[in-house]
Coordinates of C-alpha atoms and ligand atoms in Angstrom, one line a residue:
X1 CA -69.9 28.2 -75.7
X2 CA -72.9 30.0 -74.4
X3 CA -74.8 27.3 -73.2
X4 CA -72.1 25.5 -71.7
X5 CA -71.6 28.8 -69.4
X6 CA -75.4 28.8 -68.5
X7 CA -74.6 25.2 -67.0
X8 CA -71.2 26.1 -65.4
X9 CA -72.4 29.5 -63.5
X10 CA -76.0 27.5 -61.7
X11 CA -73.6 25.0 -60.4
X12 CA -70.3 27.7 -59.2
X13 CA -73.5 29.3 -57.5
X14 CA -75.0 25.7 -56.0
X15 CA -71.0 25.1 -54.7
X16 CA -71.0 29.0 -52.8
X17 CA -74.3 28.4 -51.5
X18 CA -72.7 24.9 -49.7
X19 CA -69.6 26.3 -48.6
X20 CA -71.5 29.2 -46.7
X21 CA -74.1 26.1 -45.8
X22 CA -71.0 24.3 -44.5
X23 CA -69.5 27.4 -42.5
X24 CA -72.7 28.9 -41.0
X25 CA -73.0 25.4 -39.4
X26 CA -69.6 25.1 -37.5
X27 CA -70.2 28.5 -36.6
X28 CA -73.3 26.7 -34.7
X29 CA -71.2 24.0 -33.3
X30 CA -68.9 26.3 -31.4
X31 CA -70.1 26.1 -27.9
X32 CA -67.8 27.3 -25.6
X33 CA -66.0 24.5 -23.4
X34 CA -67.7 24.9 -19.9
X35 CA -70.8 24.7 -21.2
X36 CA -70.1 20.8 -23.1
X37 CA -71.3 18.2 -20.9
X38 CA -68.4 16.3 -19.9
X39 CA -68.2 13.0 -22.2
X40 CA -67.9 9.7 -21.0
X41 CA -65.8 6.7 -22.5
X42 CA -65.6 3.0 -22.7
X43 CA -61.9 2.1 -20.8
X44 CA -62.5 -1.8 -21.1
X45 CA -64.4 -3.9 -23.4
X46 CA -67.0 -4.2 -24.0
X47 CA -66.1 -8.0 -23.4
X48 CA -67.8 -11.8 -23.1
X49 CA -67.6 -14.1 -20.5
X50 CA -69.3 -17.5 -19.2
X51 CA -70.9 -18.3 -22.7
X52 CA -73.3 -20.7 -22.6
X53 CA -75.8 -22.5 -24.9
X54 CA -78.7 -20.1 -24.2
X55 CA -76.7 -17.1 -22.2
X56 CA -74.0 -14.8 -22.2
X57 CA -72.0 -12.4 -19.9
X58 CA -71.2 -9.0 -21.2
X59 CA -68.8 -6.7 -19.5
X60 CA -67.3 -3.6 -20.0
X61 CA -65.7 -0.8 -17.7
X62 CA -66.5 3.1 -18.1
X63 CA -64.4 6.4 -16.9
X64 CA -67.2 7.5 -15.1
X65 CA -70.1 5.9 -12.9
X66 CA -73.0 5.5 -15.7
X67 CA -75.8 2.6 -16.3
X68 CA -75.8 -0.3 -18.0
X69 CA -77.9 -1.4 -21.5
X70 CA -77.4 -3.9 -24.2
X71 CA -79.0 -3.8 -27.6
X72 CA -78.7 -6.8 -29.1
X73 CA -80.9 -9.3 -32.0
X74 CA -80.0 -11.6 -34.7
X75 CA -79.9 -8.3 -37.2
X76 CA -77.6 -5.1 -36.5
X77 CA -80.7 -3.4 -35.8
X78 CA -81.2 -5.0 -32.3
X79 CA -84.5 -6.0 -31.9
X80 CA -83.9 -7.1 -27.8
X81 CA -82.4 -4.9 -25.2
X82 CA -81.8 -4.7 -21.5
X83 CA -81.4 -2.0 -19.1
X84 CA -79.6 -1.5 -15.6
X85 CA -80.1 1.9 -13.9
X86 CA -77.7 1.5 -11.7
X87 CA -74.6 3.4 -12.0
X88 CA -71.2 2.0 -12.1
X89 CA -68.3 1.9 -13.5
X90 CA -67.6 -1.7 -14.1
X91 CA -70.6 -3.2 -16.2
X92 CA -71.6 -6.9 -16.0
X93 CA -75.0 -8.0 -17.5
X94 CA -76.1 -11.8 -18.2
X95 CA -78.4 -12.3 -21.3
X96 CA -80.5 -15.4 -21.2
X97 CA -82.9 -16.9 -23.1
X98 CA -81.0 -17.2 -26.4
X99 CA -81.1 -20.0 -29.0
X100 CA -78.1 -22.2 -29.3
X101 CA -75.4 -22.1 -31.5
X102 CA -76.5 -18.3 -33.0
X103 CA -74.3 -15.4 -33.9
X104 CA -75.9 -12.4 -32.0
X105 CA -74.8 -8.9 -33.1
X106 CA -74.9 -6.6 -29.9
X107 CA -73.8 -2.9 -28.8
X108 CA -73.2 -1.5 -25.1
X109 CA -74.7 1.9 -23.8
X110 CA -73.8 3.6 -21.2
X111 CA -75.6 7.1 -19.4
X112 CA -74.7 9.0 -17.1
X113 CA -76.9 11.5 -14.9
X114 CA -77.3 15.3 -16.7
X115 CA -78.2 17.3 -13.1
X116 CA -78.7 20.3 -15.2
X117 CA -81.4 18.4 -17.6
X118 CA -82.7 16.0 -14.8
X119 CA -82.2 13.3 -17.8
X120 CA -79.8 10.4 -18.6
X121 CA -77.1 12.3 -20.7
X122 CA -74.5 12.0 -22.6
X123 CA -74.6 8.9 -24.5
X124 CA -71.5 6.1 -24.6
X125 CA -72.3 3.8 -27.6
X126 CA -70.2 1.1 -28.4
X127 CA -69.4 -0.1 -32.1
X128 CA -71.0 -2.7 -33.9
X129 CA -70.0 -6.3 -32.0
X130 CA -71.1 -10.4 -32.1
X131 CA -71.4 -12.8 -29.6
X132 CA -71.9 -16.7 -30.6
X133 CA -74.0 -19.0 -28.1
X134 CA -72.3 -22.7 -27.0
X135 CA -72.4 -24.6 -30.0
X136 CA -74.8 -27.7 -29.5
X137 CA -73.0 -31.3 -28.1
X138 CA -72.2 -32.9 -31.2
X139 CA -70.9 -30.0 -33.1
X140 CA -67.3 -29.3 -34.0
X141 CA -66.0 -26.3 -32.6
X142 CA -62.2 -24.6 -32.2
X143 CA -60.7 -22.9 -29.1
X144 CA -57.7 -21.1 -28.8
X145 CA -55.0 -21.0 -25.9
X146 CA -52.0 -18.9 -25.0
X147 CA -51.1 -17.3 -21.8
X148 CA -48.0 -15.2 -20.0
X149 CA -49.2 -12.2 -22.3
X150 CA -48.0 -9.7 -19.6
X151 CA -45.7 -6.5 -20.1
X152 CA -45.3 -6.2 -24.0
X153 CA -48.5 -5.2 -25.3
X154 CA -47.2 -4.6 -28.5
X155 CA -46.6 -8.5 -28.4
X156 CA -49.7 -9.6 -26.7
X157 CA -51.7 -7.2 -29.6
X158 CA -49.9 -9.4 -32.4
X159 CA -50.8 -12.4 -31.0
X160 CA -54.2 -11.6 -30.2
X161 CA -54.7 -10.1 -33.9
X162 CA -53.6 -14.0 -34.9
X163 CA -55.7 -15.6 -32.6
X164 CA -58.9 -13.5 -33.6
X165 CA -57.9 -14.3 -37.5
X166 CA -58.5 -18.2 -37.2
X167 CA -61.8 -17.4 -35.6
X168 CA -62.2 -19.5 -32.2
X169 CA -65.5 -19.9 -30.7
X170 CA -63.3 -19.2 -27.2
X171 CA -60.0 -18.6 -26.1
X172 CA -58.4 -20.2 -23.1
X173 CA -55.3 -18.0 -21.0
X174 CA -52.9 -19.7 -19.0
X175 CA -52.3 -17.1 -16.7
X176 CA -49.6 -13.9 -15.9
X177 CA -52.4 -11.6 -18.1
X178 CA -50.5 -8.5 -16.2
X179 CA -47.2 -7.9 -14.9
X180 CA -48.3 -7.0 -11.5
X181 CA -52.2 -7.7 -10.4
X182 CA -52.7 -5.2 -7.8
X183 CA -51.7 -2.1 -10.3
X184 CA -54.6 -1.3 -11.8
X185 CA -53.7 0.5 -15.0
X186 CA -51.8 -2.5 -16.2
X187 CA -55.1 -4.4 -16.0
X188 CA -55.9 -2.2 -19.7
X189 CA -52.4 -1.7 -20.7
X190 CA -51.4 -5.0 -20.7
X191 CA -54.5 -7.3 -20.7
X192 CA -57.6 -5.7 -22.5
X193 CA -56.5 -3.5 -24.5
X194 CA -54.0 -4.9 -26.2
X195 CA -56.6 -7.7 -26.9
X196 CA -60.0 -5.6 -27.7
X197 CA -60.8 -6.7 -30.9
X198 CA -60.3 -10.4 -30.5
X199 CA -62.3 -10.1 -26.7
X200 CA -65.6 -7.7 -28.0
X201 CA -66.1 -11.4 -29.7
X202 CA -64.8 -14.0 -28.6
X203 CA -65.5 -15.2 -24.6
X204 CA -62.1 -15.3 -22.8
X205 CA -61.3 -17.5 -19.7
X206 CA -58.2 -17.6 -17.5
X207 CA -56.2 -19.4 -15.3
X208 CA -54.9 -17.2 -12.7
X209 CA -51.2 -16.8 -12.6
X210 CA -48.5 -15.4 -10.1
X211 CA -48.8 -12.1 -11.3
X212 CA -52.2 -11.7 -11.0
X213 CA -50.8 -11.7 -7.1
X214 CA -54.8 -12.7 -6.5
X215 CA -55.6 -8.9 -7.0
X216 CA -59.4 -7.9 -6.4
X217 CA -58.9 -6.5 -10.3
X218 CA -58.6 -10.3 -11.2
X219 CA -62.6 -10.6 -9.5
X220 CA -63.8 -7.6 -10.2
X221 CA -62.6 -7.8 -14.0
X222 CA -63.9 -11.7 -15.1
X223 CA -67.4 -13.5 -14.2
X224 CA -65.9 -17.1 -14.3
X225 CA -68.3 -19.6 -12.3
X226 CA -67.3 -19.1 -8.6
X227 CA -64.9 -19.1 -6.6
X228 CA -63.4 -17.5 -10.1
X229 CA -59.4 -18.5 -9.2
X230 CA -61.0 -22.6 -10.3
X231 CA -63.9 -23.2 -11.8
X232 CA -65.2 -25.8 -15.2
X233 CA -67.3 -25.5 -17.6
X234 CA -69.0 -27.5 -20.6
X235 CA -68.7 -26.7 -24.3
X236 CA -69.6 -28.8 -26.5
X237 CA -68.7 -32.4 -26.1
X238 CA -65.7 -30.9 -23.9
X239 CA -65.1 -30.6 -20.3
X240 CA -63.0 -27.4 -19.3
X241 CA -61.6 -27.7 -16.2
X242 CA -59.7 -24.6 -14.4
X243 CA -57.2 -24.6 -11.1
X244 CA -55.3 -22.2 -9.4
X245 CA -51.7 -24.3 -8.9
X246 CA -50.6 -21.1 -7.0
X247 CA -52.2 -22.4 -3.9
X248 CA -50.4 -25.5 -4.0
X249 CA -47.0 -24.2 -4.0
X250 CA -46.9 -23.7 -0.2
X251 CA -48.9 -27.4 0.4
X252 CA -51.1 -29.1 -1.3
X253 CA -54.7 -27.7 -1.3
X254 CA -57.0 -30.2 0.0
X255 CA -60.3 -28.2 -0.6
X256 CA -59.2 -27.5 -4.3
X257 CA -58.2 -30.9 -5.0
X258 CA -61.4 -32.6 -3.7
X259 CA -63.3 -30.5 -6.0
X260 CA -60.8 -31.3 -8.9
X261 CA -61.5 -34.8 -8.4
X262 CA -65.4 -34.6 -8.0
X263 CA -65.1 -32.2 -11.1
X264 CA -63.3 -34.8 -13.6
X265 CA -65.5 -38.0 -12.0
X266 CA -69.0 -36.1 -12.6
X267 CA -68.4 -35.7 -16.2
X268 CA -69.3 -37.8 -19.1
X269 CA -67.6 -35.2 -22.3
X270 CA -65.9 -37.0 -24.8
X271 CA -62.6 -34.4 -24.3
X272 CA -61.2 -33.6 -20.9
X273 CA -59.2 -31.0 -20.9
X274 CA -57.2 -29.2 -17.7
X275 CA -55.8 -25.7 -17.2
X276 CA -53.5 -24.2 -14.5
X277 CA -50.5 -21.3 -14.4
X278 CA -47.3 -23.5 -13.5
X279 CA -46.5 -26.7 -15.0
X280 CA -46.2 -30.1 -14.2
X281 CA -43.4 -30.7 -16.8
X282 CA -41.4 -28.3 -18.0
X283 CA -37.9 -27.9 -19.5
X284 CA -36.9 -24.7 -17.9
X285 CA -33.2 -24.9 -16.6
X286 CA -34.1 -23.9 -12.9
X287 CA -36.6 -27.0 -12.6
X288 CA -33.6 -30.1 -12.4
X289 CA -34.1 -30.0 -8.5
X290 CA -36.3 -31.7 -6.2
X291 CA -39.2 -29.4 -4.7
X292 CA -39.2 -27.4 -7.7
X293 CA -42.5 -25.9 -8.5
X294 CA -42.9 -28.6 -11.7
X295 CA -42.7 -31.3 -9.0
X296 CA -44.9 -29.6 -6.4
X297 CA -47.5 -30.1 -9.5
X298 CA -47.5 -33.3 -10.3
X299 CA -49.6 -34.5 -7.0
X300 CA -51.9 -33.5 -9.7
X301 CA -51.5 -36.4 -12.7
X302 CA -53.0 -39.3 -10.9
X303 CA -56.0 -37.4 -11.0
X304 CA -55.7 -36.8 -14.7
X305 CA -55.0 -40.6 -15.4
X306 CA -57.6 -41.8 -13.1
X307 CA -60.3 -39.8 -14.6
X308 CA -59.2 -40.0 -18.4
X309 CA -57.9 -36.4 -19.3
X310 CA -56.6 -35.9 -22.5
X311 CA -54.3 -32.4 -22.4
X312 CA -53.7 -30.3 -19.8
X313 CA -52.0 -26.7 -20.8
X314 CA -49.9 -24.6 -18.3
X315 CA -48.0 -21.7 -19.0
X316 CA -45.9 -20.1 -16.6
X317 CA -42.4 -20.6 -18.6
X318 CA -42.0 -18.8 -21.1
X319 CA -41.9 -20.6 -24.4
X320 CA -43.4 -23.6 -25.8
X321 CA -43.5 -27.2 -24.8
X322 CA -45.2 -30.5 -25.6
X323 CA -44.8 -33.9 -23.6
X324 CA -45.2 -37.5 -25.2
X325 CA -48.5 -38.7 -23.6
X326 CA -47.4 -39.7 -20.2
X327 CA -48.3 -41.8 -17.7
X328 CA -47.2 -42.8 -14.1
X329 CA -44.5 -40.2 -15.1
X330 CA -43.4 -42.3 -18.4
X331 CA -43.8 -41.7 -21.5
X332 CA -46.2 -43.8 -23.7
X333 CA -44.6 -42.8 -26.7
X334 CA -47.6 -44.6 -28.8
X335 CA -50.8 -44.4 -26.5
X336 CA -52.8 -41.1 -27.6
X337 CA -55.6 -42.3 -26.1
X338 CA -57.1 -43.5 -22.4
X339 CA -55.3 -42.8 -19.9
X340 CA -51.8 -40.7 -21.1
X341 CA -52.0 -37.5 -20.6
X342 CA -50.4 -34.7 -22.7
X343 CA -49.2 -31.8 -20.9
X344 CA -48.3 -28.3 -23.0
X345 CA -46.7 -25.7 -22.1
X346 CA -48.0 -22.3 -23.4
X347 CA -46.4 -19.4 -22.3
X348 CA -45.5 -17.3 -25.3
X349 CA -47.8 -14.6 -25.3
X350 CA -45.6 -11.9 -24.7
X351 CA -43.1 -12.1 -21.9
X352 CA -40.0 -12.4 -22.0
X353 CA -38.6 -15.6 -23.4
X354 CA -37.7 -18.5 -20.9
X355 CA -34.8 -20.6 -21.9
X356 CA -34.5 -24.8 -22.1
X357 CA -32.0 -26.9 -21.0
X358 CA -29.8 -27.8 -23.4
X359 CA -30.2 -31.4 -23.6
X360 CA -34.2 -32.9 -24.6
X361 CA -35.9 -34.1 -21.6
X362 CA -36.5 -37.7 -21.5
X363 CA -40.7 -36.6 -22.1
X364 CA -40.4 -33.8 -24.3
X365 CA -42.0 -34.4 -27.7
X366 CA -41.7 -30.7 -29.1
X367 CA -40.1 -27.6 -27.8
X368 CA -39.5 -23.8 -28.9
X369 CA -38.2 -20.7 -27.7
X370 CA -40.7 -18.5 -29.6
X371 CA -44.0 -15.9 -29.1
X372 CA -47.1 -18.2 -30.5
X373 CA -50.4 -19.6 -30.0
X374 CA -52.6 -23.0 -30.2
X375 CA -55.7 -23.5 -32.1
X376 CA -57.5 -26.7 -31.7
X377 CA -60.3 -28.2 -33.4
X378 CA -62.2 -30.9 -32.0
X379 CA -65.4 -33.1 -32.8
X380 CA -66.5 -36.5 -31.3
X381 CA -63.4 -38.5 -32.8
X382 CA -60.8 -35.8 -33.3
X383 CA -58.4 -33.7 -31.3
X384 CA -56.0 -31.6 -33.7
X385 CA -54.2 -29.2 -32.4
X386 CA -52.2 -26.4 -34.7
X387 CA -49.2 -24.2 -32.8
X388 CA -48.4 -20.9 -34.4
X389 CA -45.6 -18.4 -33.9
X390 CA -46.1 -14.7 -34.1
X391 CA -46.2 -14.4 -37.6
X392 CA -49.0 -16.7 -38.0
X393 CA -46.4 -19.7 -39.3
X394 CA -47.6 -23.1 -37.9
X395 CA -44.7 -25.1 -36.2
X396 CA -46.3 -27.8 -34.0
X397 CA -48.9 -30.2 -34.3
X398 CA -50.7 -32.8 -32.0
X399 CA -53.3 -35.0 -32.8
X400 CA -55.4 -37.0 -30.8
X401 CA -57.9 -39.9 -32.2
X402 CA -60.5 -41.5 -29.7
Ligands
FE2_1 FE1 -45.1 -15.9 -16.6
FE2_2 FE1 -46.0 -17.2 -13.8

């Protein structure tokens, strides 16, 4: 009895001794308010753009004007960094020299001026994050697409929690990422943050849409190659090749549809794939007339027969489409291959839903009304292509042989 009090009363003593501890140092902590330095925060991103086999973009946006550093390294403890001392607000840094195919895990830091101190305080750190270089020609790799994401971010977070979960090495939008471009705070609402998790690591790309209205947000927020609104890019043994179809609602766009055609003759990938906002073929009830935006696009598809694409995703309407591989605007209901061309339509990201008319269009293959996703895999002989709804059910599948 004694001896088990001799233990009990050292350690009641030990617990006073950690509580006072404990209070003596909030007492410490209690600076008053005016005195704090004001703290800074991340508002966007961080985020990866432009991936390439041996760089990366990195981008994030900050409340307040600040610089610009990345730690980053094979290990979480960041053995490379670098530093821009200019301040700003939105942050854009291109890291080269990396091997291909890697994982990287990075972090973002941000300063901004103390006057008081003459020094670079406070600190913004970001968490923990990875980037993955351009996997090599010959390796398999999946990307993901989905698009028309605007105004429910409660949707566009479910859909971009699915997309992160099957893990693509890049994700593809087809366009409307915000309900109206030129308002800035829907640019985070809607868009990024909605989306942060699945875009600290994984490199998004878009294909401008209406409602991005060709806001300078849409610039300022992406580094796509230039012009930005159309651009391409390799990964892989796949082509990736991006338009802006809102300039060729009015008339056709001769300077964008020379370098569409000098874009899809210069390269030799194995997979071709096209991206713009409005489609070519669509189900949508106000497209049965002549001049309709649908019909406006498809000037386009003798350029994607000539020059051997394989699927072209728009988005646009809101819901889910697939064509038969078509060609000279008929179906070729058993040629996956050469020059047929599938066209999807991908618009179920969060926007309202579009309806269909009510009777199959002669080149529809697959249609839903539903919120979902695509996931496709490819290597040197395979397309496969895997369409999700919002609760992660797959419903559609496409698959393409060479
Ligand atoms: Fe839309
Ligand atoms: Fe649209």
């Amino acid at each position: 009895m004694l001896k088990r009090n001799i233990i009990i009363l050292p350690v009641f003593a030990l617990c006073l001794l950690l509580v006072q501890c404990t209070s003596i140092t909030i007492v410490q902590d209690e600076t008053p308010p005016e005195e704090k330095v004001q703290p800074i925060r991340i508002i966007k991103g961080p985020y990866l753009q432009n991936v390439q086999r041996t760089a990366i973009t990195i981008m994030w946006e900050t409340d307040l004007e600040s610089t610009s550093q990345i730690d980053y390294g094979n290990e979480i403890t960041y053995s490379e960094k670098v530093v821009c001392e200019k301040l700003k607000r939105i942050h854009e840094i291109t890291i080269s020299g990396l091997e291909v195919e890697t994982i990287y895990h990075y972090q973002v830091i941000s300063r901004i001026p103390d006057e008081k101190e003459e020094k670079m305080e406070p600190v913004i750190t970001s968490k923990d994050s990875t980037f993955k270089t351009a996997v090599r020609e010959d390796s398999p790799f999946t990307f993901a697409v989905y698009g028309d994401n605007r105004t429910y971010p409660e949707v566009h977070e479910k859909i971009a929690k699915g997309i992160a979960e099957k893990k693509p090495d890049i994700v593809l939008n087809t366009g409307d990422v915000v309900e109206f471009g030129l308002f800035y705070e829907g640019w985070g609402r809607e868009f990024f943050e909605p989306a942060q998790e699945l875009f600290r690591n994984t490199p998004f790309y878009i294909a401008i849409g209406n409602h991005e209205q060709d806001a300078p947000w849409y610039y300022d927020f992406v580094s796509f190659p230039e012009p930005e609104n159309y651009y391409s890019f390799d990964y892989g043994n796949a082509h990736f090749t991006i338009i802006d179809s809102n300039q060729w609602l009015d008339k056709p766009d001769t300077e964008q549809y020379e370098w569409l055609e000098e874009d899809l003759k210069s390269t030799s990938a194995v997979w071709k794939f096209v991206f713009f906002h409005h489609p070519p073929y669509s189900s949508y009830p106000g497209y049965t007339e002549e001049g309709t935006e649908d019909k406006k696009l498809r000037v386009l598809c003798p350029l994607f027969e000539r020059y051997n694409v394989d699927v072209v995703f728009s988005g646009h309407v809101h819901n889910y489409e697939r064509t038969y591989p078509l060609l000279n605007n008929n179906v070729e209901r058993y040629r996956y291959r050469d020059k047929a061309v599938v066209y999807i339509v991908t618009g179920g990201g969060g926007a309202e839903h579009d309806s269909l008319i009510e009777n199959r269009s002669y080149f529809t293959a697959e249609s839903a009304i539903m919120y979902h996703y695509c996931i496709s895999k490819i290597d040197a002989k395979n397309f496969q292509m895997m369409v999700y709804n919002i609760e992660g059910k797959p419903f559609d599948f496409l698959n393409i042989g060479k």
